[in-house]
């Protein structure tokens, strides 16, 4: 079979392949040439400047709002309003403000780019109905959080115990959805508000201090109580501002298996109970030892 060459030196089959490609290229060229580059560049510049303006405005707005909130809460602190309550409200309002500004910022950015935010919100509403059952936990967090805050159950800085979760620590942040708690070892717990059932707040009243010093009763209870009373009096003088009730000797208590201790009880300002009880225990043992009394150190084995 003979192949007939065209004037350009190509075969008929090659021409059939080249012609569609040439048409596509010519269509692309026509589309490229029909683009109004002046209008396109002006739109890009306009959108870019608008986005930059939005970013600057929201940055300034965020700074101004933070400044005004800080100034407002500082003025309440100067008026000697309850500090922990002010800290709690400040943290809550700062969170709400942050989320609100963030939502408005994203809305403005999407609207400027040209994304139909209204349609997205409508679609999100329909999707929200579909996942309504899954959002029950989220709504429970918010409702429970509102009750915790409005009823002033806890404040930032309070030391609390969550009995149902066996967690305790200092309140770092009270949010509308979660509670942030720091344990004594530094662990940070983020607890959904719906899981908070029973709150034991140990920071709302004076705390009891109970100190037991092991003794041997046969060495003379009266003499031992006299020394303990002197130590209690010394501690009361050293902590006049913190001790709310005078240290009182409760008496001799049985620790089990013929182990006895002399017990002292009193109330102190919340937060001072650990340091004062440790100092009282150490000073009592020191004075009893100086006086020649024995302090048993054998382990106490509980009865089975």
PDB file of N, CA and C in Angstrom, residues 178-253:
ATOM      1  N   UNK A 178     -15.836  23.283  79.289  1.00  0.00           N
ATOM      2  CA  UNK A 178     -14.941  22.413  80.042  1.00  0.00           C
ATOM      3  C   UNK A 178     -14.408  23.123  81.284  1.00  0.00           C
ATOM      4  N   UNK A 179     -13.954  22.311  82.221  1.00  0.00           N
ATOM      5  CA  UNK A 179     -13.295  22.802  83.432  1.00  0.00           C
ATOM      6  C   UNK A 179     -11.835  22.387  83.378  1.00  0.00           C
ATOM      7  N   UNK A 180     -10.943  23.343  83.634  1.00  0.00           N
ATOM      8  CA  UNK A 180      -9.509  23.072  83.611  1.00  0.00           C
ATOM      9  C   UNK A 180      -9.020  23.003  85.041  1.00  0.00           C
ATOM     10  N   UNK A 181      -8.460  21.840  85.406  1.00  0.00           N
ATOM     11  CA  UNK A 181      -8.057  21.576  86.789  1.00  0.00           C
ATOM     12  C   UNK A 181      -6.604  21.126  86.820  1.00  0.00           C
ATOM     13  N   UNK A 182      -5.824  21.639  87.780  1.00  0.00           N
ATOM     14  CA  UNK A 182      -4.419  21.258  87.918  1.00  0.00           C
ATOM     15  C   UNK A 182      -4.225  20.494  89.222  1.00  0.00           C
ATOM     16  N   UNK A 183      -3.741  19.249  89.107  1.00  0.00           N
ATOM     17  CA  UNK A 183      -3.490  18.422  90.291  1.00  0.00           C
ATOM     18  C   UNK A 183      -2.205  18.855  90.987  1.00  0.00           C
ATOM     19  N   UNK A 184      -1.983  18.291  92.158  1.00  0.00           N
ATOM     20  CA  UNK A 184      -0.805  18.653  92.936  1.00  0.00           C
ATOM     21  C   UNK A 184       0.498  18.320  92.253  1.00  0.00           C
ATOM     22  N   UNK A 185       0.506  17.285  91.384  1.00  0.00           N
ATOM     23  CA  UNK A 185       1.730  16.908  90.679  1.00  0.00           C
ATOM     24  C   UNK A 185       1.933  17.681  89.390  1.00  0.00           C
ATOM     25  N   UNK A 186       1.038  18.651  89.114  1.00  0.00           N
ATOM     26  CA  UNK A 186       1.175  19.476  87.925  1.00  0.00           C
ATOM     27  C   UNK A 186       0.352  19.026  86.736  1.00  0.00           C
ATOM     28  N   UNK A 187      -0.292  17.867  86.843  1.00  0.00           N
ATOM     29  CA  UNK A 187      -1.110  17.372  85.736  1.00  0.00           C
ATOM     30  C   UNK A 187      -2.305  18.286  85.506  1.00  0.00           C
ATOM     31  N   UNK A 188      -2.549  18.627  84.231  1.00  0.00           N
ATOM     32  CA  UNK A 188      -3.688  19.463  83.860  1.00  0.00           C
ATOM     33  C   UNK A 188      -4.819  18.559  83.366  1.00  0.00           C
ATOM     34  N   UNK A 189      -5.984  18.679  83.993  1.00  0.00           N
ATOM     35  CA  UNK A 189      -7.156  17.893  83.600  1.00  0.00           C
ATOM     36  C   UNK A 189      -8.155  18.802  82.893  1.00  0.00           C
ATOM     37  N   UNK A 190      -8.614  18.382  81.697  1.00  0.00           N
ATOM     38  CA  UNK A 190      -9.676  19.077  80.977  1.00  0.00           C
ATOM     39  C   UNK A 190     -10.938  18.225  81.106  1.00  0.00           C
ATOM     40  N   UNK A 191     -11.904  18.702  81.874  1.00  0.00           N
ATOM     41  CA  UNK A 191     -13.067  17.899  82.247  1.00  0.00           C
ATOM     42  C   UNK A 191     -14.317  18.489  81.604  1.00  0.00           C
ATOM     43  N   UNK A 192     -15.022  17.730  80.760  1.00  0.00           N
ATOM     44  CA  UNK A 192     -16.297  18.227  80.209  1.00  0.00           C
ATOM     45  C   UNK A 192     -17.274  18.502  81.344  1.00  0.00           C
ATOM     46  N   UNK A 193     -17.994  19.596  81.248  1.00  0.00           N
ATOM     47  CA  UNK A 193     -18.899  19.990  82.331  1.00  0.00           C
ATOM     48  C   UNK A 193     -19.996  18.962  82.597  1.00  0.00           C
ATOM     49  N   UNK A 194     -20.361  18.186  81.570  1.00  0.00           N
ATOM     50  CA  UNK A 194     -21.426  17.206  81.775  1.00  0.00           C
ATOM     51  C   UNK A 194     -20.991  16.070  82.697  1.00  0.00           C
ATOM     52  N   UNK A 195     -19.676  15.891  82.857  1.00  0.00           N
ATOM     53  CA  UNK A 195     -19.173  14.831  83.736  1.00  0.00           C
ATOM     54  C   UNK A 195     -19.036  15.278  85.188  1.00  0.00           C
ATOM     55  N   UNK A 196     -19.289  16.561  85.447  1.00  0.00           N
ATOM     56  CA  UNK A 196     -19.169  17.085  86.811  1.00  0.00           C
ATOM     57  C   UNK A 196     -20.497  16.876  87.521  1.00  0.00           C
ATOM     58  N   UNK A 197     -20.493  16.023  88.528  1.00  0.00           N
ATOM     59  CA  UNK A 197     -21.725  15.711  89.261  1.00  0.00           C
ATOM     60  C   UNK A 197     -21.674  16.271  90.677  1.00  0.00           C
ATOM     61  N   UNK A 198     -20.641  15.912  91.420  1.00  0.00           N
ATOM     62  CA  UNK A 198     -20.503  16.379  92.799  1.00  0.00           C
ATOM     63  C   UNK A 198     -19.201  17.146  92.944  1.00  0.00           C
ATOM     64  N   UNK A 199     -19.300  18.404  93.394  1.00  0.00           N
ATOM     65  CA  UNK A 199     -18.134  19.257  93.601  1.00  0.00           C
ATOM     66  C   UNK A 199     -17.950  19.488  95.093  1.00  0.00           C
ATOM     67  N   UNK A 200     -16.783  19.137  95.596  1.00  0.00           N
ATOM     68  CA  UNK A 200     -16.433  19.419  96.994  1.00  0.00           C
ATOM     69  C   UNK A 200     -15.407  20.544  96.989  1.00  0.00           C
ATOM     70  N   UNK A 201     -15.865  21.739  97.350  1.00  0.00           N
ATOM     71  CA  UNK A 201     -15.020  22.934  97.317  1.00  0.00           C
ATOM     72  C   UNK A 201     -14.424  23.152  98.700  1.00  0.00           C
ATOM     73  N   UNK A 202     -13.094  23.033  98.794  1.00  0.00           N
ATOM     74  CA  UNK A 202     -12.422  23.180 100.094  1.00  0.00           C
ATOM     75  C   UNK A 202     -11.871  24.585 100.298  1.00  0.00           C
ATOM     76  N   UNK A 203     -12.265  25.514  99.434  1.00  0.00           N
ATOM     77  CA  UNK A 203     -11.693  26.867  99.505  1.00  0.00           C
ATOM     78  C   UNK A 203     -12.707  27.926  99.919  1.00  0.00           C
ATOM     79  N   UNK A 204     -13.847  27.519 100.429  1.00  0.00           N
ATOM     80  CA  UNK A 204     -14.885  28.478 100.764  1.00  0.00           C
ATOM     81  C   UNK A 204     -14.981  28.758 102.265  1.00  0.00           C
ATOM     82  N   UNK A 205     -14.291  27.979 103.092  1.00  0.00           N
ATOM     83  CA  UNK A 205     -14.400  28.174 104.540  1.00  0.00           C
ATOM     84  C   UNK A 205     -13.080  27.796 105.198  1.00  0.00           C
ATOM     85  N   UNK A 206     -12.974  28.098 106.503  1.00  0.00           N
ATOM     86  CA  UNK A 206     -11.773  27.715 107.245  1.00  0.00           C
ATOM     87  C   UNK A 206     -11.657  26.198 107.292  1.00  0.00           C
ATOM     88  N   UNK A 207     -10.409  25.731 107.317  1.00  0.00           N
ATOM     89  CA  UNK A 207     -10.164  24.294 107.286  1.00  0.00           C
ATOM     90  C   UNK A 207      -9.664  23.789 108.633  1.00  0.00           C
ATOM     91  N   UNK A 208     -10.071  22.572 108.974  1.00  0.00           N
ATOM     92  CA  UNK A 208      -9.657  21.986 110.247  1.00  0.00           C
ATOM     93  C   UNK A 208      -8.270  21.357 110.118  1.00  0.00           C
ATOM     94  N   UNK A 209      -7.482  21.584 111.136  1.00  0.00           N
ATOM     95  CA  UNK A 209      -6.162  20.947 111.234  1.00  0.00           C
ATOM     96  C   UNK A 209      -6.226  19.913 112.349  1.00  0.00           C
ATOM     97  N   UNK A 210      -5.787  18.717 112.049  1.00  0.00           N
ATOM     98  CA  UNK A 210      -5.781  17.621 113.026  1.00  0.00           C
ATOM     99  C   UNK A 210      -4.382  17.036 113.060  1.00  0.00           C
ATOM    100  N   UNK A 211      -3.735  17.109 114.229  1.00  0.00           N
ATOM    101  CA  UNK A 211      -2.357  16.635 114.376  1.00  0.00           C
ATOM    102  C   UNK A 211      -2.309  15.557 115.457  1.00  0.00           C
ATOM    103  N   UNK A 212      -1.841  14.378 115.083  1.00  0.00           N
ATOM    104  CA  UNK A 212      -1.665  13.270 116.027  1.00  0.00           C
ATOM    105  C   UNK A 212      -0.184  13.031 116.246  1.00  0.00           C
ATOM    106  N   UNK A 213       0.231  13.022 117.507  1.00  0.00           N
ATOM    107  CA  UNK A 213       1.621  12.719 117.868  1.00  0.00           C
ATOM    108  C   UNK A 213       1.619  11.455 118.707  1.00  0.00           C
ATOM    109  N   UNK A 214       2.277  10.431 118.196  1.00  0.00           N
ATOM    110  CA  UNK A 214       2.301   9.149 118.917  1.00  0.00           C
ATOM    111  C   UNK A 214       3.107   9.270 120.207  1.00  0.00           C
ATOM    112  N   UNK A 215       2.586   8.658 121.271  1.00  0.00           N
ATOM    113  CA  UNK A 215       3.228   8.722 122.580  1.00  0.00           C
ATOM    114  C   UNK A 215       3.140   7.364 123.255  1.00  0.00           C
ATOM    115  N   UNK A 216       3.839   7.266 124.389  1.00  0.00           N
ATOM    116  CA  UNK A 216       3.725   6.087 125.265  1.00  0.00           C
ATOM    117  C   UNK A 216       3.034   6.569 126.539  1.00  0.00           C
ATOM    118  N   UNK A 217       1.762   6.257 126.737  1.00  0.00           N
ATOM    119  CA  UNK A 217       0.999   6.791 127.873  1.00  0.00           C
ATOM    120  C   UNK A 217       1.644   6.530 129.233  1.00  0.00           C
ATOM    121  N   UNK A 218       2.353   5.430 129.366  1.00  0.00           N
ATOM    122  CA  UNK A 218       2.944   5.092 130.662  1.00  0.00           C
ATOM    123  C   UNK A 218       4.030   6.078 131.095  1.00  0.00           C
ATOM    124  N   UNK A 219       4.516   6.911 130.186  1.00  0.00           N
ATOM    125  CA  UNK A 219       5.551   7.889 130.528  1.00  0.00           C
ATOM    126  C   UNK A 219       4.977   9.147 131.195  1.00  0.00           C
ATOM    127  N   UNK A 220       3.648   9.214 131.269  1.00  0.00           N
ATOM    128  CA  UNK A 220       3.029  10.334 131.979  1.00  0.00           C
ATOM    129  C   UNK A 220       2.219  11.218 131.057  1.00  0.00           C
ATOM    130  N   UNK A 221       0.915  10.997 131.043  1.00  0.00           N
ATOM    131  CA  UNK A 221       0.053  11.733 130.109  1.00  0.00           C
ATOM    132  C   UNK A 221      -0.016  13.213 130.469  1.00  0.00           C
ATOM    133  N   UNK A 222      -0.108  13.521 131.769  1.00  0.00           N
ATOM    134  CA  UNK A 222      -0.242  14.915 132.180  1.00  0.00           C
ATOM    135  C   UNK A 222       0.976  15.744 131.759  1.00  0.00           C
ATOM    136  N   UNK A 223       2.167  15.186 131.958  1.00  0.00           N
ATOM    137  CA  UNK A 223       3.391  15.906 131.585  1.00  0.00           C
ATOM    138  C   UNK A 223       3.468  16.094 130.072  1.00  0.00           C
ATOM    139  N   UNK A 224       3.051  15.075 129.340  1.00  0.00           N
ATOM    140  CA  UNK A 224       3.061  15.180 127.875  1.00  0.00           C
ATOM    141  C   UNK A 224       2.081  16.245 127.406  1.00  0.00           C
ATOM    142  N   UNK A 225       0.874  16.268 127.978  1.00  0.00           N
ATOM    143  CA  UNK A 225      -0.129  17.259 127.593  1.00  0.00           C
ATOM    144  C   UNK A 225       0.335  18.679 127.914  1.00  0.00           C
ATOM    145  N   UNK A 226       1.095  18.843 129.001  1.00  0.00           N
ATOM    146  CA  UNK A 226       1.603  20.170 129.360  1.00  0.00           C
ATOM    147  C   UNK A 226       2.553  20.691 128.278  1.00  0.00           C
ATOM    148  N   UNK A 227       3.443  19.825 127.806  1.00  0.00           N
ATOM    149  CA  UNK A 227       4.385  20.238 126.747  1.00  0.00           C
ATOM    150  C   UNK A 227       3.639  20.528 125.447  1.00  0.00           C
ATOM    151  N   UNK A 228       2.670  19.679 125.118  1.00  0.00           N
ATOM    152  CA  UNK A 228       1.901  19.884 123.895  1.00  0.00           C
ATOM    153  C   UNK A 228       1.129  21.205 123.958  1.00  0.00           C
ATOM    154  N   UNK A 229       0.585  21.535 125.112  1.00  0.00           N
ATOM    155  CA  UNK A 229      -0.137  22.806 125.281  1.00  0.00           C
ATOM    156  C   UNK A 229       0.789  23.997 125.068  1.00  0.00           C
ATOM    157  N   UNK A 230       2.033  23.899 125.577  1.00  0.00           N
ATOM    158  CA  UNK A 230       2.997  24.986 125.381  1.00  0.00           C
ATOM    159  C   UNK A 230       3.326  25.168 123.891  1.00  0.00           C
ATOM    160  N   UNK A 231       3.484  24.049 123.198  1.00  0.00           N
ATOM    161  CA  UNK A 231       3.764  24.121 121.755  1.00  0.00           C
ATOM    162  C   UNK A 231       2.575  24.717 121.006  1.00  0.00           C
ATOM    163  N   UNK A 232       1.375  24.311 121.396  1.00  0.00           N
ATOM    164  CA  UNK A 232       0.168  24.855 120.749  1.00  0.00           C
ATOM    165  C   UNK A 232       0.087  26.368 120.944  1.00  0.00           C
ATOM    166  N   UNK A 233       0.436  26.824 122.123  1.00  0.00           N
ATOM    167  CA  UNK A 233       0.400  28.256 122.408  1.00  0.00           C
ATOM    168  C   UNK A 233       1.427  29.007 121.548  1.00  0.00           C
ATOM    169  N   UNK A 234       2.605  28.416 121.388  1.00  0.00           N
ATOM    170  CA  UNK A 234       3.647  29.035 120.555  1.00  0.00           C
ATOM    171  C   UNK A 234       3.200  29.151 119.105  1.00  0.00           C
ATOM    172  N   UNK A 235       2.612  28.078 118.584  1.00  0.00           N
ATOM    173  CA  UNK A 235       2.131  28.089 117.200  1.00  0.00           C
ATOM    174  C   UNK A 235       1.032  29.137 117.021  1.00  0.00           C
ATOM    175  N   UNK A 236       0.140  29.253 118.004  1.00  0.00           N
ATOM    176  CA  UNK A 236      -0.946  30.231 117.922  1.00  0.00           C
ATOM    177  C   UNK A 236      -0.405  31.658 117.880  1.00  0.00           C
ATOM    178  N   UNK A 237       0.680  31.907 118.603  1.00  0.00           N
ATOM    179  CA  UNK A 237       1.276  33.243 118.582  1.00  0.00           C
ATOM    180  C   UNK A 237       1.988  33.524 117.259  1.00  0.00           C
ATOM    181  N   UNK A 238       2.569  32.500 116.667  1.00  0.00           N
ATOM    182  CA  UNK A 238       3.301  32.680 115.409  1.00  0.00           C
ATOM    183  C   UNK A 238       2.364  32.875 114.210  1.00  0.00           C
ATOM    184  N   UNK A 239       1.148  32.380 114.313  1.00  0.00           N
ATOM    185  CA  UNK A 239       0.193  32.456 113.196  1.00  0.00           C
ATOM    186  C   UNK A 239      -1.120  33.094 113.655  1.00  0.00           C
ATOM    187  N   UNK A 240      -1.007  34.284 114.202  1.00  0.00           N
ATOM    188  CA  UNK A 240      -2.190  34.970 114.722  1.00  0.00           C
ATOM    189  C   UNK A 240      -3.197  35.244 113.613  1.00  0.00           C
ATOM    190  N   UNK A 241      -2.716  35.629 112.427  1.00  0.00           N
ATOM    191  CA  UNK A 241      -3.610  35.991 111.333  1.00  0.00           C
ATOM    192  C   UNK A 241      -4.274  34.777 110.685  1.00  0.00           C
ATOM    193  N   UNK A 242      -3.619  33.623 110.759  1.00  0.00           N
ATOM    194  CA  UNK A 242      -4.109  32.442 110.043  1.00  0.00           C
ATOM    195  C   UNK A 242      -4.911  31.488 110.912  1.00  0.00           C
ATOM    196  N   UNK A 243      -4.606  31.408 112.181  1.00  0.00           N
ATOM    197  CA  UNK A 243      -5.320  30.486 113.067  1.00  0.00           C
ATOM    198  C   UNK A 243      -6.618  31.133 113.533  1.00  0.00           C
ATOM    199  N   UNK A 244      -7.736  30.498 113.188  1.00  0.00           N
ATOM    200  CA  UNK A 244      -9.051  31.054 113.484  1.00  0.00           C
ATOM    201  C   UNK A 244      -9.593  30.610 114.834  1.00  0.00           C
ATOM    202  N   UNK A 245      -9.221  29.429 115.284  1.00  0.00           N
ATOM    203  CA  UNK A 245      -9.604  28.947 116.625  1.00  0.00           C
ATOM    204  C   UNK A 245      -8.348  28.443 117.328  1.00  0.00           C
ATOM    205  N   UNK A 246      -8.294  28.619 118.630  1.00  0.00           N
ATOM    206  CA  UNK A 246      -7.104  28.214 119.376  1.00  0.00           C
ATOM    207  C   UNK A 246      -6.900  26.701 119.318  1.00  0.00           C
ATOM    208  N   UNK A 247      -5.644  26.267 119.126  1.00  0.00           N
ATOM    209  CA  UNK A 247      -5.364  24.824 119.147  1.00  0.00           C
ATOM    210  C   UNK A 247      -5.783  24.215 120.480  1.00  0.00           C
ATOM    211  N   UNK A 248      -6.537  23.134 120.393  1.00  0.00           N
ATOM    212  CA  UNK A 248      -7.076  22.482 121.582  1.00  0.00           C
ATOM    213  C   UNK A 248      -6.685  21.015 121.593  1.00  0.00           C
ATOM    214  N   UNK A 249      -6.271  20.543 122.772  1.00  0.00           N
ATOM    215  CA  UNK A 249      -5.932  19.121 122.907  1.00  0.00           C
ATOM    216  C   UNK A 249      -7.230  18.329 123.000  1.00  0.00           C
ATOM    217  N   UNK A 250      -7.459  17.506 122.012  1.00  0.00           N
ATOM    218  CA  UNK A 250      -8.662  16.662 121.997  1.00  0.00           C
ATOM    219  C   UNK A 250      -8.556  15.555 123.037  1.00  0.00           C
ATOM    220  N   UNK A 251      -7.336  15.007 123.183  1.00  0.00           N
ATOM    221  CA  UNK A 251      -7.119  13.939 124.144  1.00  0.00           C
ATOM    222  C   UNK A 251      -6.309  12.812 123.533  1.00  0.00           C
ATOM    223  N   UNK A 252      -6.354  11.677 124.178  1.00  0.00           N
ATOM    224  CA  UNK A 252      -5.629  10.496 123.712  1.00  0.00           C
ATOM    225  C   UNK A 252      -6.528   9.703 122.773  1.00  0.00           C
ATOM    226  N   UNK A 253      -5.984   9.309 121.621  1.00  0.00           N
ATOM    227  CA  UNK A 253      -6.743   8.506 120.656  1.00  0.00           C
ATOM    228  C   UNK A 253      -6.029   7.186 120.439  1.00  0.00           C
TER     229      UNK A 253
END
